[in-house]
Amino acid sequence: MATINDHFLKLTAGYLFPEIGRRVGAFQKANPDAPVIKLGIGDVTEPLPPAIVQAMHDAIDEQATRDQFHGYGPEQGYDFLRNAIAKTDYQDRNCNVSPDEIFISDGAKCDTGNFLDILGKGNVIAVTDPVYPVYVDTNVMAGNTGPANEQGEYEGLVYLPMTDENNFAPSLPDQKVDVIYLCSPNNPTGAVMSREALTQWVQYAKQNNSIILFDAAYAAFITDDSLPRSIYEIEGAREVAIESRSFSKNAGFTGMRCGFLVVPKELTGKASDGTDVSLHQLWNRRHCTKFNGASYVVQRGAAAVYSKAGQQQTRQLVECYMENASIVRATLKELGFAVYGGENAPYVWLKTPDRLPSWDFFDQLLANCHIVGTPGSGFGASGEGYFRISAFNSRENINEAMARLKKQFKTV
Amino acid sequence: MATINDHFLKLTAGYLFPEIGRRVGAFQKANPDAPVIKLGIGDVTEPLPPAIVQAMHDAIDEQATRDQFHGYGPEQGYDFLRNAIAKTDYQDRNCNVSPDEIFISDGAKCDTGNFLDILGKGNVIAVTDPVYPVYVDTNVMAGNTGPANEQGEYEGLVYLPMTDENNFAPSLPDQKVDVIYLCSPNNPTGAVMSREALTQWVQYAKQNNSIILFDAAYAAFITDDSLPRSIYEIEGAREVAIESRSFSKNAGFTGMRCGFLVVPKELTGKASDGTDVSLHQLWNRRHCTKFNGASYVVQRGAAAVYSKAGQQQTRQLVECYMENASIVRATLKELGFAVYGGENAPYVWLKTPDRLPSWDFFDQLLANCHIVGTPGSGFGASGEGYFRISAFNSRENINEAMARLKKQFKTV
């Protein structure tokens, strides 16, 4: 009699974004003419940069000839891409990361979930609150939590609040934790960890033999040069941290699918007999056995990000979205909202008027302004009363959305 | 103190194909001028068919404009592809499979490994022997086995021998098993299950509340119309079976990455409280949480397989490889080898001369003929003394390889 993974039954409601999709779908069905503007899910809208388009066309032409055809590639990714990443994202920024520590994948979401495959049961997991739901849900599925309480908090998980009360800088846990998820620039709050804060976390992890899963998917959006873009800018991080990145947001790859995970060779975990085991070796084995490499055409596109033209064009893309964020911030401030983020991140995080529950604000904004945002409570109990506005849209739509907000929330 | 998944430490040696890669790499380094022909890993060599190439170019052009840009797609895959698969691969062949039971992925290898996420611990797993190593290794990683013995057999796994003694038709297990992996046309033996045999398996699964994971990655290579291409041709299969398929071999997608898993809505597994839980719902949740859809461009390419031109061109591709298989079969028979498979599958399975150990035959063939095949023992203990030759190569290389075999093994 085949049994199922009971841990799945602990998952509360649907995953956040499908739930948003459901509500928006129902609204659009009832109001087919309402011009809905989607600032909810952090999905890019601008076309792929020309250098990437050209590289992908060229790659397809290669696949159309026997002499240049590429079948199975290395599971870990092609050297042309691993080398480019190591040099541009790390070595040129004085981070010690070698190409063979970079594992190319079809996206950061997959990596952060799949990484749990190589970790043991019984690890104590810490997440910030609010948090990208995938960290939590994948730990629930893996059996690293108990059931959820009424606030949707899972037993056994250590939640580290990030609110305006601590200036969105989560405190070190007051107990020993084994695995820590940190995301900076932060999704959803738009906060960025300072070098000092990140150094404290690395020291904590060293002292407690913890592993940090550092999500740097939004690194390209940092405009303040004093802020760390990679955890490997911090001394000692190679012994305690893996880092996840994505081409989704900086290069418009949400539909293309490419990301990568950095797993330094120094990093170890404990086997049950107490020996130290290389996580790089375990991840390599996992990657080779359960994955077959990212698409060749997509990897060629990702590599074009690192060409001279690609660097310039993706920078323009990022600047375009950051200008949107700046417009959203300014408008919301003008309307009297308490506003956070949006300066080194493509997300603006606001407090709902009169601490209105997040989903109520979601429904009101959809009904009255035909704008889709993301309810803060969808990211965790401490997100209740907050709301995320994504800067990923065309300038035209951002301007139109801001005009609607001004009309709705005009203070005079 | 972060712990690792100890089950990984049970895995014996490297995964088969990386080990082959290592030996071939060492040989080529020592013999840089040796013209090695690779008939080992089942990797396609012929260019992508023109209809697919055109569809992918068109998809990239869409991504280059704001109006036609596609960001995140549905995690389950685009309707244009799910509908085409449901109609052509299933409904037109009188199989009851609906589009929303088809989950598009980046490959069948990922699907077969990831599917274990939704199953419970303690299930008794049956695999054929020899077998595609991913089925075994992913179960080891998931903790569904004990350690390996000297023959590389894992404690707790139920091995079902497939040898010339049973005409490569594995017997039903003489104990209750919960999950059964079947692959037809079979990798590595090239054997195909008859309708009668598959019916017996479906009945066994119904009687024992087992789940069959049916791997039909090579369905397109069946030339005998009396043989089932899908397990859903068998009555009752929707209650017991999931089916995995891939575009890798029929459409040349090993480097493109696209496959799919069919999970019928009738299929359930038992929760620990004895309730029946829909595997379709669990897999949908897993897919949405740990995966973000296959690349849009790749899905457009896969959909072109189902156009009129795509159907014709992929059929030609399959026929080209099957003609190779026929040439390999004929040559080996002429040379006195005992030969199996290759008639409804792109793999020819041979007995090594004088029951020479498979890896010894591998090394000899590499050294003397500069031909890479796959040692049967790499697929399991019952594969010892067998050897797999893949038909995936150009006609020129196949002819050259056969000329070398004739020279080496000439019987006069």
PDB file of C-alpha atoms in Angstrom, chain B residues 91-306:
ATOM      1  CA  GLN B  91      -6.682  10.934 -26.835  1.00  0.00           C
ATOM      2  CA  ASP B  92      -5.952  10.148 -30.498  1.00  0.00           C
ATOM      3  CA  ARG B  93      -4.701   6.772 -29.257  1.00  0.00           C
ATOM      4  CA  ASN B  94      -7.808   6.142 -27.169  1.00  0.00           C
ATOM      5  CA  CYS B  95      -6.115   6.898 -23.853  1.00  0.00           C
ATOM      6  CA  ASN B  96      -8.156   8.877 -21.393  1.00  0.00           C
ATOM      7  CA  VAL B  97      -5.729  11.614 -20.299  1.00  0.00           C
ATOM      8  CA  SER B  98      -6.792  15.239 -19.934  1.00  0.00           C
ATOM      9  CA  PRO B  99      -4.502  18.272 -20.348  1.00  0.00           C
ATOM     10  CA  ASP B 100      -4.655  19.160 -16.663  1.00  0.00           C
ATOM     11  CA  GLU B 101      -3.231  15.752 -15.762  1.00  0.00           C
ATOM     12  CA  ILE B 102      -0.060  16.585 -17.722  1.00  0.00           C
ATOM     13  CA  PHE B 103       2.716  18.416 -15.851  1.00  0.00           C
ATOM     14  CA  ILE B 104       5.422  19.858 -18.106  1.00  0.00           C
ATOM     15  CA  SER B 105       8.936  19.761 -16.692  1.00  0.00           C
ATOM     16  CA  ASP B 106      12.547  20.256 -17.673  1.00  0.00           C
ATOM     17  CA  GLY B 107      13.042  16.533 -18.167  1.00  0.00           C
ATOM     18  CA  ALA B 108      12.019  13.029 -17.233  1.00  0.00           C
ATOM     19  CA  LYS B 109      15.103  12.474 -15.078  1.00  0.00           C
ATOM     20  CA  CYS B 110      14.046  15.318 -12.798  1.00  0.00           C
ATOM     21  CA  ASP B 111      10.450  14.092 -12.670  1.00  0.00           C
ATOM     22  CA  THR B 112      11.257  10.520 -11.715  1.00  0.00           C
ATOM     23  CA  GLY B 113      13.561  11.707  -8.959  1.00  0.00           C
ATOM     24  CA  ASN B 114      11.352  14.491  -7.687  1.00  0.00           C
ATOM     25  CA  PHE B 115       8.223  12.358  -7.575  1.00  0.00           C
ATOM     26  CA  LEU B 116       9.551  10.680  -4.430  1.00  0.00           C
ATOM     27  CA  ASP B 117       9.012  14.003  -2.631  1.00  0.00           C
ATOM     28  CA  ILE B 118       5.284  13.301  -2.383  1.00  0.00           C
ATOM     29  CA  LEU B 119       5.563   9.666  -1.279  1.00  0.00           C
ATOM     30  CA  GLY B 120       5.917   8.476   2.299  1.00  0.00           C
ATOM     31  CA  LYS B 121       8.788   6.746   4.011  1.00  0.00           C
ATOM     32  CA  GLY B 122       8.734   2.989   4.384  1.00  0.00           C
ATOM     33  CA  ASN B 123       7.283   2.168   0.986  1.00  0.00           C
ATOM     34  CA  VAL B 124       8.708  -1.052  -0.454  1.00  0.00           C
ATOM     35  CA  ILE B 125      10.213  -0.219  -3.842  1.00  0.00           C
ATOM     36  CA  ALA B 126      10.610  -2.642  -6.747  1.00  0.00           C
ATOM     37  CA  VAL B 127      12.925  -2.036  -9.677  1.00  0.00           C
ATOM     38  CA  THR B 128      13.912  -4.224 -12.566  1.00  0.00           C
ATOM     39  CA  ASP B 129      17.504  -5.377 -12.743  1.00  0.00           C
ATOM     40  CA  PRO B 130      19.170  -4.044 -14.890  1.00  0.00           C
ATOM     41  CA  VAL B 131      17.588  -0.637 -14.460  1.00  0.00           C
ATOM     42  CA  TYR B 132      18.077   3.044 -15.235  1.00  0.00           C
ATOM     43  CA  PRO B 133      20.280   4.047 -12.253  1.00  0.00           C
ATOM     44  CA  VAL B 134      18.315   7.187 -11.411  1.00  0.00           C
ATOM     45  CA  TYR B 135      15.399   5.125 -10.054  1.00  0.00           C
ATOM     46  CA  VAL B 136      17.677   3.384  -7.602  1.00  0.00           C
ATOM     47  CA  ASP B 137      19.909   6.283  -6.618  1.00  0.00           C
ATOM     48  CA  THR B 138      17.010   8.634  -5.919  1.00  0.00           C
ATOM     49  CA  ASN B 139      15.425   6.026  -3.656  1.00  0.00           C
ATOM     50  CA  VAL B 140      18.703   5.606  -1.818  1.00  0.00           C
ATOM     51  CA  MET B 141      18.895   9.372  -1.324  1.00  0.00           C
ATOM     52  CA  ALA B 142      15.303   9.433  -0.091  1.00  0.00           C
ATOM     53  CA  GLY B 143      16.096   6.829   2.564  1.00  0.00           C
ATOM     54  CA  ASN B 144      13.996   4.077   1.023  1.00  0.00           C
ATOM     55  CA  THR B 145      16.841   1.547   1.169  1.00  0.00           C
ATOM     56  CA  GLY B 146      19.480   0.183   3.463  1.00  0.00           C
ATOM     57  CA  PRO B 147      23.160   0.028   2.552  1.00  0.00           C
ATOM     58  CA  ALA B 148      24.527  -1.666  -0.584  1.00  0.00           C
ATOM     59  CA  ASN B 149      26.082  -5.118  -0.588  1.00  0.00           C
ATOM     60  CA  GLU B 150      29.172  -6.131  -2.559  1.00  0.00           C
ATOM     61  CA  GLN B 151      27.185  -6.503  -5.782  1.00  0.00           C
ATOM     62  CA  GLY B 152      25.908  -2.965  -5.358  1.00  0.00           C
ATOM     63  CA  GLU B 153      22.401  -4.148  -4.425  1.00  0.00           C
ATOM     64  CA  TYR B 154      20.669  -2.043  -1.799  1.00  0.00           C
ATOM     65  CA  GLU B 155      19.030  -3.660   1.205  1.00  0.00           C
ATOM     66  CA  GLY B 156      15.266  -3.348   1.155  1.00  0.00           C
ATOM     67  CA  LEU B 157      14.914  -2.764  -2.587  1.00  0.00           C
ATOM     68  CA  VAL B 158      13.118  -5.531  -4.452  1.00  0.00           C
ATOM     69  CA  TYR B 159      15.068  -6.380  -7.604  1.00  0.00           C
ATOM     70  CA  LEU B 160      13.230  -8.035 -10.469  1.00  0.00           C
ATOM     71  CA  PRO B 161      15.759  -9.663 -12.806  1.00  0.00           C
ATOM     72  CA  MET B 162      15.423  -9.097 -16.561  1.00  0.00           C
ATOM     73  CA  THR B 163      17.779 -11.442 -18.364  1.00  0.00           C
ATOM     74  CA  ASP B 164      17.721 -13.745 -21.359  1.00  0.00           C
ATOM     75  CA  GLU B 165      16.537 -16.455 -18.964  1.00  0.00           C
ATOM     76  CA  ASN B 166      13.119 -14.813 -18.618  1.00  0.00           C
ATOM     77  CA  ASN B 167      13.246 -13.248 -22.061  1.00  0.00           C
ATOM     78  CA  PHE B 168      13.680  -9.849 -20.376  1.00  0.00           C
ATOM     79  CA  ALA B 169      10.134  -9.963 -18.991  1.00  0.00           C
ATOM     80  CA  PRO B 170      10.385  -9.401 -15.228  1.00  0.00           C
ATOM     81  CA  SER B 171       8.163 -11.609 -13.068  1.00  0.00           C
ATOM     82  CA  LEU B 172       5.624 -10.175 -10.659  1.00  0.00           C
ATOM     83  CA  PRO B 173       7.185  -9.831  -7.204  1.00  0.00           C
ATOM     84  CA  ASP B 174       6.528 -12.697  -4.798  1.00  0.00           C
ATOM     85  CA  GLN B 175       5.960 -10.172  -2.022  1.00  0.00           C
ATOM     86  CA  LYS B 176       3.847  -7.057  -1.651  1.00  0.00           C
ATOM     87  CA  VAL B 177       5.557  -3.979  -3.025  1.00  0.00           C
ATOM     88  CA  ASP B 178       4.257  -0.415  -2.882  1.00  0.00           C
ATOM     89  CA  VAL B 179       6.009   1.336  -5.738  1.00  0.00           C
ATOM     90  CA  ILE B 180       7.109  -0.276  -8.991  1.00  0.00           C
ATOM     91  CA  TYR B 181       9.332   1.266 -11.651  1.00  0.00           C
ATOM     92  CA  LEU B 182       8.688  -0.047 -15.159  1.00  0.00           C
ATOM     93  CA  CYS B 183      10.377   1.266 -18.303  1.00  0.00           C
ATOM     94  CA  SER B 184       9.109   0.207 -21.709  1.00  0.00           C
ATOM     95  CA  PRO B 185      10.672   0.311 -24.274  1.00  0.00           C
ATOM     96  CA  ASN B 186      13.294  -0.614 -21.774  1.00  0.00           C
ATOM     97  CA  ASN B 187      16.457   1.213 -20.991  1.00  0.00           C
ATOM     98  CA  PRO B 188      18.918  -0.527 -21.089  1.00  0.00           C
ATOM     99  CA  THR B 189      17.783  -3.858 -22.570  1.00  0.00           C
ATOM    100  CA  GLY B 190      15.635  -2.574 -25.444  1.00  0.00           C
ATOM    101  CA  ALA B 191      12.872  -5.026 -24.476  1.00  0.00           C
ATOM    102  CA  VAL B 192       9.234  -3.903 -24.792  1.00  0.00           C
ATOM    103  CA  MET B 193       6.404  -5.026 -22.553  1.00  0.00           C
ATOM    104  CA  SER B 194       3.487  -6.740 -24.244  1.00  0.00           C
ATOM    105  CA  ARG B 195      -0.078  -5.686 -23.618  1.00  0.00           C
ATOM    106  CA  GLU B 196      -0.619  -8.912 -21.654  1.00  0.00           C
ATOM    107  CA  ALA B 197       2.408  -8.391 -19.432  1.00  0.00           C
ATOM    108  CA  LEU B 198       1.500  -4.776 -18.706  1.00  0.00           C
ATOM    109  CA  THR B 199      -2.076  -5.818 -17.912  1.00  0.00           C
ATOM    110  CA  GLN B 200      -0.729  -8.245 -15.315  1.00  0.00           C
ATOM    111  CA  TRP B 201       1.256  -5.452 -13.707  1.00  0.00           C
ATOM    112  CA  VAL B 202      -1.742  -3.127 -13.565  1.00  0.00           C
ATOM    113  CA  GLN B 203      -3.785  -5.910 -11.958  1.00  0.00           C
ATOM    114  CA  TYR B 204      -1.008  -6.584  -9.452  1.00  0.00           C
ATOM    115  CA  ALA B 205      -0.902  -2.898  -8.562  1.00  0.00           C
ATOM    116  CA  LYS B 206      -4.668  -2.723  -8.096  1.00  0.00           C
ATOM    117  CA  GLN B 207      -4.667  -5.778  -5.867  1.00  0.00           C
ATOM    118  CA  ASN B 208      -1.809  -4.481  -3.740  1.00  0.00           C
ATOM    119  CA  ASN B 209      -2.584  -0.734  -3.746  1.00  0.00           C
ATOM    120  CA  SER B 210       0.763  -0.165  -5.393  1.00  0.00           C
ATOM    121  CA  ILE B 211       1.795   2.723  -7.617  1.00  0.00           C
ATOM    122  CA  ILE B 212       3.499   2.081 -10.950  1.00  0.00           C
ATOM    123  CA  LEU B 213       5.913   4.691 -12.227  1.00  0.00           C
ATOM    124  CA  PHE B 214       5.823   3.934 -15.939  1.00  0.00           C
ATOM    125  CA  ASP B 215       8.703   5.417 -17.915  1.00  0.00           C
ATOM    126  CA  ALA B 216       7.680   5.766 -21.555  1.00  0.00           C
ATOM    127  CA  ALA B 217      10.556   8.004 -22.627  1.00  0.00           C
ATOM    128  CA  TYR B 218      11.166   5.745 -25.633  1.00  0.00           C
ATOM    129  CA  ALA B 219       7.553   5.243 -26.706  1.00  0.00           C
ATOM    130  CA  ALA B 220       8.177   6.875 -30.100  1.00  0.00           C
ATOM    131  CA  PHE B 221      10.621   4.099 -30.989  1.00  0.00           C
ATOM    132  CA  ILE B 222       7.989   1.359 -30.980  1.00  0.00           C
ATOM    133  CA  THR B 223       7.525   0.104 -34.536  1.00  0.00           C
ATOM    134  CA  ASP B 224       5.255  -2.863 -33.743  1.00  0.00           C
ATOM    135  CA  ASP B 225       1.723  -1.448 -33.525  1.00  0.00           C
ATOM    136  CA  SER B 226       0.505  -4.276 -31.299  1.00  0.00           C
ATOM    137  CA  LEU B 227       2.733  -3.088 -28.429  1.00  0.00           C
ATOM    138  CA  PRO B 228       1.382  -0.544 -25.931  1.00  0.00           C
ATOM    139  CA  ARG B 229       2.979   2.898 -26.069  1.00  0.00           C
ATOM    140  CA  SER B 230       1.316   4.162 -22.932  1.00  0.00           C
ATOM    141  CA  ILE B 231       0.281   2.387 -19.756  1.00  0.00           C
ATOM    142  CA  TYR B 232      -3.067   4.145 -20.121  1.00  0.00           C
ATOM    143  CA  GLU B 233      -3.866   1.782 -22.988  1.00  0.00           C
ATOM    144  CA  ILE B 234      -4.413  -0.764 -20.200  1.00  0.00           C
ATOM    145  CA  GLU B 235      -7.757  -0.803 -18.423  1.00  0.00           C
ATOM    146  CA  GLY B 236      -7.564   0.409 -14.836  1.00  0.00           C
ATOM    147  CA  ALA B 237      -4.148   2.033 -15.238  1.00  0.00           C
ATOM    148  CA  ARG B 238      -5.471   5.464 -14.298  1.00  0.00           C
ATOM    149  CA  GLU B 239      -6.017   4.196 -10.748  1.00  0.00           C
ATOM    150  CA  VAL B 240      -2.485   2.906 -10.278  1.00  0.00           C
ATOM    151  CA  ALA B 241       0.014   4.522 -12.648  1.00  0.00           C
ATOM    152  CA  ILE B 242       1.842   7.725 -13.381  1.00  0.00           C
ATOM    153  CA  GLU B 243       3.633   7.968 -16.720  1.00  0.00           C
ATOM    154  CA  SER B 244       6.787   9.865 -17.510  1.00  0.00           C
ATOM    155  CA  ARG B 245       7.828  11.012 -20.987  1.00  0.00           C
ATOM    156  CA  SER B 246      10.481  13.140 -22.553  1.00  0.00           C
ATOM    157  CA  PHE B 247      11.191  15.049 -25.748  1.00  0.00           C
ATOM    158  CA  SER B 248      14.869  14.181 -25.413  1.00  0.00           C
ATOM    159  CA  LYS B 249      15.028  11.207 -27.705  1.00  0.00           C
ATOM    160  CA  ASN B 250      12.207  11.613 -30.240  1.00  0.00           C
ATOM    161  CA  ALA B 251      12.785  15.323 -30.855  1.00  0.00           C
ATOM    162  CA  GLY B 252      16.484  15.761 -30.058  1.00  0.00           C
ATOM    163  CA  PHE B 253      15.874  17.685 -26.821  1.00  0.00           C
ATOM    164  CA  THR B 254      18.637  16.321 -24.572  1.00  0.00           C
ATOM    165  CA  GLY B 255      20.218  19.780 -24.578  1.00  0.00           C
ATOM    166  CA  MET B 256      16.902  21.665 -24.678  1.00  0.00           C
ATOM    167  CA  ARG B 257      15.310  20.061 -21.589  1.00  0.00           C
ATOM    168  CA  CYS B 258      11.634  19.223 -21.687  1.00  0.00           C
ATOM    169  CA  GLY B 259       9.576  16.300 -20.486  1.00  0.00           C
ATOM    170  CA  PHE B 260       6.325  15.666 -18.711  1.00  0.00           C
ATOM    171  CA  LEU B 261       4.635  13.553 -16.089  1.00  0.00           C
ATOM    172  CA  VAL B 262       1.049  12.311 -16.340  1.00  0.00           C
ATOM    173  CA  VAL B 263      -0.671  12.078 -12.954  1.00  0.00           C
ATOM    174  CA  PRO B 264      -4.279  10.878 -13.291  1.00  0.00           C
ATOM    175  CA  LYS B 265      -6.843  12.281 -10.922  1.00  0.00           C
ATOM    176  CA  GLU B 266      -8.027   8.844  -9.804  1.00  0.00           C
ATOM    177  CA  LEU B 267      -4.621   7.963  -8.369  1.00  0.00           C
ATOM    178  CA  THR B 268      -4.331   8.082  -4.588  1.00  0.00           C
ATOM    179  CA  GLY B 269      -1.894   7.155  -1.857  1.00  0.00           C
ATOM    180  CA  LYS B 270      -2.557   6.451   1.811  1.00  0.00           C
ATOM    181  CA  ALA B 271      -1.959   9.025   4.504  1.00  0.00           C
ATOM    182  CA  SER B 272      -0.804   7.618   7.831  1.00  0.00           C
ATOM    183  CA  ASP B 273      -4.337   7.968   9.214  1.00  0.00           C
ATOM    184  CA  GLY B 274      -5.543   5.681   6.424  1.00  0.00           C
ATOM    185  CA  THR B 275      -7.270   8.304   4.293  1.00  0.00           C
ATOM    186  CA  ASP B 276      -6.790   8.319   0.529  1.00  0.00           C
ATOM    187  CA  VAL B 277      -5.027  11.418  -0.764  1.00  0.00           C
ATOM    188  CA  SER B 278      -4.953  12.546  -4.394  1.00  0.00           C
ATOM    189  CA  LEU B 279      -1.458  12.301  -5.827  1.00  0.00           C
ATOM    190  CA  HIS B 280      -2.493  14.793  -8.508  1.00  0.00           C
ATOM    191  CA  GLN B 281      -3.099  17.396  -5.813  1.00  0.00           C
ATOM    192  CA  LEU B 282       0.141  16.608  -4.006  1.00  0.00           C
ATOM    193  CA  TRP B 283       2.203  16.724  -7.191  1.00  0.00           C
ATOM    194  CA  ASN B 284       0.557  19.977  -8.208  1.00  0.00           C
ATOM    195  CA  ARG B 285       1.536  21.457  -4.855  1.00  0.00           C
ATOM    196  CA  ARG B 286       5.074  20.159  -5.158  1.00  0.00           C
ATOM    197  CA  HIS B 287       5.369  21.437  -8.720  1.00  0.00           C
ATOM    198  CA  CYS B 288       4.104  24.926  -7.784  1.00  0.00           C
ATOM    199  CA  THR B 289       6.332  25.208  -4.734  1.00  0.00           C
ATOM    200  CA  LYS B 290       9.632  23.750  -5.940  1.00  0.00           C
ATOM    201  CA  PHE B 291       9.516  24.410  -9.687  1.00  0.00           C
ATOM    202  CA  ASN B 292       8.754  27.442 -11.824  1.00  0.00           C
ATOM    203  CA  GLY B 293       7.784  25.953 -15.177  1.00  0.00           C
ATOM    204  CA  ALA B 294       9.915  24.923 -18.123  1.00  0.00           C
ATOM    205  CA  SER B 295      11.416  27.638 -20.310  1.00  0.00           C
ATOM    206  CA  TYR B 296       8.842  29.329 -22.545  1.00  0.00           C
ATOM    207  CA  VAL B 297      11.091  29.036 -25.573  1.00  0.00           C
ATOM    208  CA  VAL B 298      11.613  25.330 -24.951  1.00  0.00           C
ATOM    209  CA  GLN B 299       7.892  24.719 -24.463  1.00  0.00           C
ATOM    210  CA  ARG B 300       7.215  26.441 -27.796  1.00  0.00           C
ATOM    211  CA  GLY B 301       9.770  24.115 -29.378  1.00  0.00           C
ATOM    212  CA  ALA B 302       8.132  21.086 -27.792  1.00  0.00           C
ATOM    213  CA  ALA B 303       4.710  22.177 -29.023  1.00  0.00           C
ATOM    214  CA  ALA B 304       6.082  22.291 -32.569  1.00  0.00           C
ATOM    215  CA  VAL B 305       6.658  18.523 -32.284  1.00  0.00           C
ATOM    216  CA  TYR B 306       2.874  18.220 -32.580  1.00  0.00           C
TER     217      TYR B 306
END
